Coordinates of C-alpha atoms in Angstrom, one line a residue:
M153 CA -24.8 6.0 1.5
S154 CA -27.7 5.9 3.9
A155 CA -27.9 3.3 6.7
Q156 CA -31.1 1.3 7.0
Y157 CA -32.5 -0.3 10.1
N158 CA -33.8 -3.9 9.8
S159 CA -34.0 -5.0 13.4
H160 CA -37.2 -6.0 15.2
S161 CA -36.6 -3.2 17.8
Q162 CA -37.2 0.5 17.3
P163 CA -34.8 2.5 15.0
P164 CA -32.6 5.2 16.7
V165 CA -34.7 8.0 18.0
A166 CA -32.7 10.6 16.1
W167 CA -33.6 8.9 12.8
R168 CA -37.3 8.9 13.7
Y169 CA -37.4 12.5 14.9
S170 CA -35.4 13.9 12.0
G171 CA -37.6 11.9 9.6
N172 CA -40.7 13.2 11.1
Q173 CA -39.5 16.8 10.9
L174 CA -38.5 16.2 7.3
K175 CA -42.1 15.0 6.4
R176 CA -43.6 17.9 8.4
W177 CA -41.6 20.6 6.6
R178 CA -42.2 19.0 3.2
T179 CA -45.9 18.8 3.8
K180 CA -46.1 22.4 5.1
A181 CA -44.2 23.7 2.0
N182 CA -46.5 21.6 -0.3
V183 CA -43.5 19.8 -1.8
S184 CA -44.3 16.3 -2.9
R185 CA -42.2 13.3 -2.0
E186 CA -41.4 12.8 -5.7
E187 CA -40.2 16.4 -6.1
L188 CA -37.9 16.1 -3.1
A189 CA -36.6 12.7 -4.3
A190 CA -35.8 14.1 -7.8
A191 CA -34.0 17.1 -6.3
A192 CA -31.9 15.0 -3.9
N193 CA -31.3 12.3 -6.4
Y194 CA -33.0 9.6 -4.4
S195 CA -36.0 7.4 -5.1
P196 CA -39.4 8.3 -3.6
D197 CA -39.3 5.1 -1.6
T198 CA -35.9 6.1 -0.1
I199 CA -37.3 9.4 1.0
K200 CA -40.4 7.6 2.4
A201 CA -38.1 5.3 4.5
M202 CA -36.2 8.4 5.8
E203 CA -39.4 10.1 6.8
Q204 CA -40.6 6.9 8.6
G205 CA -37.3 6.7 10.5
V206 CA -36.2 3.3 9.2
R207 CA -33.5 4.9 7.1
M208 CA -31.1 7.5 8.4
P209 CA -31.8 10.9 6.7
T210 CA -28.6 11.8 4.8
P211 CA -27.0 15.2 4.8
R212 CA -27.8 15.6 1.1
A213 CA -31.5 14.8 1.7
L214 CA -31.7 17.2 4.6
D215 CA -29.9 20.1 2.8
T216 CA -32.0 19.6 -0.3
A217 CA -35.2 19.6 1.8
D218 CA -34.1 22.6 3.8
D219 CA -33.7 24.6 0.5
L220 CA -36.9 23.3 -1.1
C221 CA -39.0 23.8 2.0
R222 CA -37.4 27.1 3.0
A223 CA -36.7 25.7 6.5
D224 CA -34.0 28.4 7.2
G225 CA -31.5 25.8 8.4
F226 CA -33.7 23.9 10.8
L227 CA -33.6 20.7 8.7
S228 CA -29.9 21.0 7.9
A229 CA -29.2 21.4 11.6
A230 CA -30.2 17.8 12.1
K231 CA -27.0 16.6 10.4
E232 CA -25.0 17.3 13.6
Y233 CA -27.2 14.8 15.5
L234 CA -27.3 12.0 12.9
Q235 CA -24.0 10.2 13.3
R236 CA -23.7 6.9 11.5
E237 CA -24.0 3.8 13.7
K238 CA -20.7 2.0 14.3
F239 CA -22.3 -1.4 13.6
P240 CA -24.7 -2.7 11.0
A241 CA -28.3 -2.1 12.1
R242 CA -29.1 -5.8 12.3
A243 CA -26.3 -6.4 14.7
Q244 CA -26.8 -3.4 17.1
D245 CA -29.0 -5.3 19.6
F246 CA -26.3 -8.1 19.8
M247 CA -23.6 -5.5 20.4
E248 CA -25.5 -4.1 23.3
R249 CA -25.8 -7.5 24.9
E250 CA -22.1 -8.3 24.2
R251 CA -21.1 -5.2 26.2
E252 CA -23.1 -6.7 29.2
A253 CA -21.9 -10.2 28.8
I254 CA -20.3 -12.2 31.7
S255 CA -19.8 -15.3 29.5
L256 CA -19.9 -16.0 25.8
W257 CA -19.8 -19.1 23.6
W258 CA -19.0 -18.4 19.9
Y259 CA -18.9 -20.8 17.0
E260 CA -17.9 -19.6 13.6
A261 CA -18.0 -21.7 10.4
M262 CA -16.5 -19.4 7.7
Y263 CA -14.9 -16.4 9.4
I264 CA -12.6 -15.7 12.3
P265 CA -14.8 -14.4 15.2
G266 CA -14.8 -10.6 15.2
L267 CA -13.4 -10.5 18.7
L268 CA -10.3 -12.3 17.5
Q269 CA -9.6 -10.5 14.2
T270 CA -6.6 -8.6 13.3
K271 CA -7.0 -5.1 11.7
R272 CA -5.8 -6.5 8.3
Y273 CA -8.3 -9.4 8.4
A274 CA -11.1 -7.1 9.4
Q275 CA -10.3 -4.6 6.7
A276 CA -10.3 -7.4 4.1
L277 CA -13.8 -8.5 5.1
I278 CA -15.3 -5.0 5.6
E279 CA -13.8 -3.4 2.5
N280 CA -15.2 -6.2 0.3
H281 CA -18.7 -5.8 1.7
V282 CA -21.5 -6.2 -0.8
P283 CA -23.1 -3.8 -1.5
P284 CA -19.9 -1.7 -1.1
L285 CA -19.5 0.7 1.9
D286 CA -18.1 4.2 1.4
A287 CA -14.6 4.6 2.6
D288 CA -15.5 6.5 5.8
M289 CA -18.1 3.9 6.9
A290 CA -15.7 1.1 6.2
E291 CA -13.0 2.7 8.3
E292 CA -15.6 3.3 11.1
R293 CA -16.7 -0.3 11.0
V294 CA -13.1 -1.6 11.2
T295 CA -12.4 0.7 14.2
A296 CA -15.6 -0.4 16.0
R297 CA -14.8 -4.0 15.5
L298 CA -11.3 -3.7 17.0
D299 CA -12.7 -1.6 19.8
R300 CA -14.9 -4.4 20.9
Q301 CA -11.9 -6.5 21.7
V302 CA -11.5 -4.8 25.0
I303 CA -13.8 -7.6 26.3
L304 CA -10.8 -10.0 26.0
T305 CA -8.6 -8.3 28.6
E306 CA -10.0 -5.1 30.1
R307 CA -13.3 -6.2 31.8
K308 CA -13.4 -6.8 35.5
P309 CA -14.2 -9.4 36.5
P310 CA -13.0 -11.1 33.3
V311 CA -15.5 -12.4 30.8
A312 CA -15.5 -16.1 30.3
L313 CA -15.0 -16.6 26.5
C314 CA -15.1 -19.8 24.5
F315 CA -14.5 -19.9 20.8
V316 CA -14.8 -22.8 18.4
V317 CA -13.6 -22.1 14.8
Y318 CA -14.3 -24.5 11.9
E319 CA -11.2 -25.4 9.9
A320 CA -12.7 -23.7 6.8
A321 CA -12.4 -20.3 8.5
L322 CA -8.7 -20.9 9.1
R323 CA -8.1 -22.0 5.5
S324 CA -9.6 -18.8 4.1
S325 CA -7.3 -16.8 1.8
Q326 CA -7.7 -13.7 4.1
V327 CA -6.1 -15.6 7.0
D328 CA -2.3 -14.8 7.1
A329 CA 0.5 -15.5 9.6
E330 CA -0.4 -12.4 11.6
Q331 CA -4.0 -13.6 12.1
L332 CA -2.9 -17.1 13.1
H333 CA -0.4 -15.7 15.6
R334 CA -3.2 -13.5 17.0
L335 CA -5.3 -16.6 17.6
S336 CA -2.3 -18.3 19.4
Q337 CA -1.8 -15.2 21.5
V338 CA -5.4 -14.9 22.5
S339 CA -5.7 -18.6 23.3
R340 CA -3.1 -18.2 26.1
L341 CA -5.4 -15.7 28.0
R342 CA -6.7 -17.2 31.2
N343 CA -10.3 -16.3 30.5
V344 CA -10.3 -17.6 26.9
V345 CA -10.8 -21.1 25.5
L346 CA -10.1 -21.5 21.8
Q347 CA -10.8 -24.8 19.9
V348 CA -10.6 -25.8 16.3
L349 CA -13.1 -28.1 14.6
P350 CA -11.3 -30.0 11.9
F351 CA -13.0 -30.9 8.6
E352 CA -13.1 -34.6 9.5
R353 CA -14.9 -33.9 12.8
A354 CA -17.7 -31.7 11.4
I355 CA -21.2 -32.6 12.3
T356 CA -24.5 -31.4 10.8
A357 CA -25.0 -28.7 13.5
A358 CA -21.6 -27.2 12.6
L359 CA -22.5 -26.8 8.9
L360 CA -25.7 -24.7 9.7
G361 CA -23.7 -21.5 10.3
P362 CA -22.4 -19.4 13.1
L363 CA -24.0 -19.4 16.5
V364 CA -23.4 -17.4 19.7
L365 CA -24.7 -17.9 23.2
L366 CA -24.1 -15.2 25.8
E367 CA -25.2 -14.5 29.4
T368 CA -25.6 -11.0 30.9
H369 CA -24.9 -9.7 34.4
D370 CA -28.6 -10.3 35.1
H371 CA -28.1 -13.9 34.2
E372 CA -30.3 -13.6 31.2
R373 CA -29.2 -15.8 28.3
F374 CA -29.4 -14.9 24.7
A375 CA -28.8 -16.9 21.5
Y376 CA -27.7 -15.1 18.3
A377 CA -27.5 -16.3 14.8
E378 CA -26.5 -14.4 11.7
G379 CA -27.1 -15.2 8.0
Q380 CA -26.7 -13.4 4.7
L381 CA -30.1 -11.7 4.7
G382 CA -30.8 -11.2 8.4
S383 CA -30.0 -12.0 12.0
E384 CA -31.8 -13.0 15.1
L385 CA -31.1 -12.3 18.8
T386 CA -33.5 -14.1 21.1
A387 CA -34.0 -14.9 24.8
E388 CA -36.8 -17.4 24.1
P389 CA -36.0 -20.4 26.3
G390 CA -36.6 -23.0 23.7
A391 CA -34.3 -21.3 21.2
V392 CA -31.6 -20.7 23.9
S393 CA -31.9 -24.4 24.8
R394 CA -31.4 -25.5 21.2
A395 CA -28.4 -23.2 20.8
T396 CA -26.9 -24.6 24.0
E397 CA -27.3 -28.2 22.8
R398 CA -25.8 -27.5 19.4
L399 CA -22.9 -25.6 20.8
S400 CA -22.2 -28.3 23.3
M401 CA -22.2 -30.9 20.5
I402 CA -19.8 -28.8 18.4
R403 CA -17.4 -28.3 21.3
A404 CA -17.4 -32.0 22.1
Q405 CA -16.3 -32.7 18.5
A406 CA -13.7 -30.0 18.4
L407 CA -10.0 -30.5 19.3
S408 CA -9.0 -29.8 22.9
P409 CA -7.5 -26.4 23.5
D410 CA -3.9 -27.8 23.6
E411 CA -4.6 -29.8 20.4
S412 CA -6.1 -26.7 18.8
A413 CA -3.0 -24.7 19.7
R414 CA -0.7 -27.2 18.0
F415 CA -3.1 -27.3 15.0
I416 CA -2.7 -23.6 14.5
E417 CA 1.1 -23.7 15.1
R418 CA 1.4 -26.3 12.3
M419 CA -0.6 -24.0 10.0
V420 CA 1.9 -21.2 10.7
D421 CA 4.8 -23.5 9.9
Q422 CA 3.1 -24.4 6.5
L423 CA 2.9 -20.8 5.4

């Protein structure tokens, strides 16, 4: 399965360079894109995307092209430098900013925030991804998600973290006692505030989907929103202001941290 880059920023340089070499060797050998696509069992549009650098050239495409174009291993050698990204392409810019964050507000409407997920919960989500991920990529994604959680305890100075979780996310069938205990455990950290937004307190802004606001060491503020077909990371002042206002309204409607802890404890008792 070949990863595709959908962000507004440039795709990884290794993708662009390898794709450019793929096109140059193919053109030099007078092999058409359609011939390469048929031999590698891809569509011509997929080969085109690889050559343009917006889709990662796969080992199969590189090996097939190396053979057809008589590249003597030069194209196949690129496989060593084309490791799959740990995160979906659309989220990579956000992950970079998350690593630089000194504070983070996170509201989730349908899922437990990634920084608070147990391995079992993360596996349940990632392994049921549509379209399906191959087993290796799914495992890499789970590991990468759990690795991000060092932000909770291992950053110095500590990152100020505030999470608000809509009750619908807690009621999901994937949420088990282990995941609820994990939320209780994290909520006791000194740098973490965890609040629950019950069904009866939901406001319109809370029903529009997840929203994240973060601030970097340079005191640059970003707003991030993710949907089914795309995501947006922006530092545009107007968008950041709107995100701040919405998150503030949601936090104001949510239960207090102590009330939220008791809410989660009652859910554990009901299991």
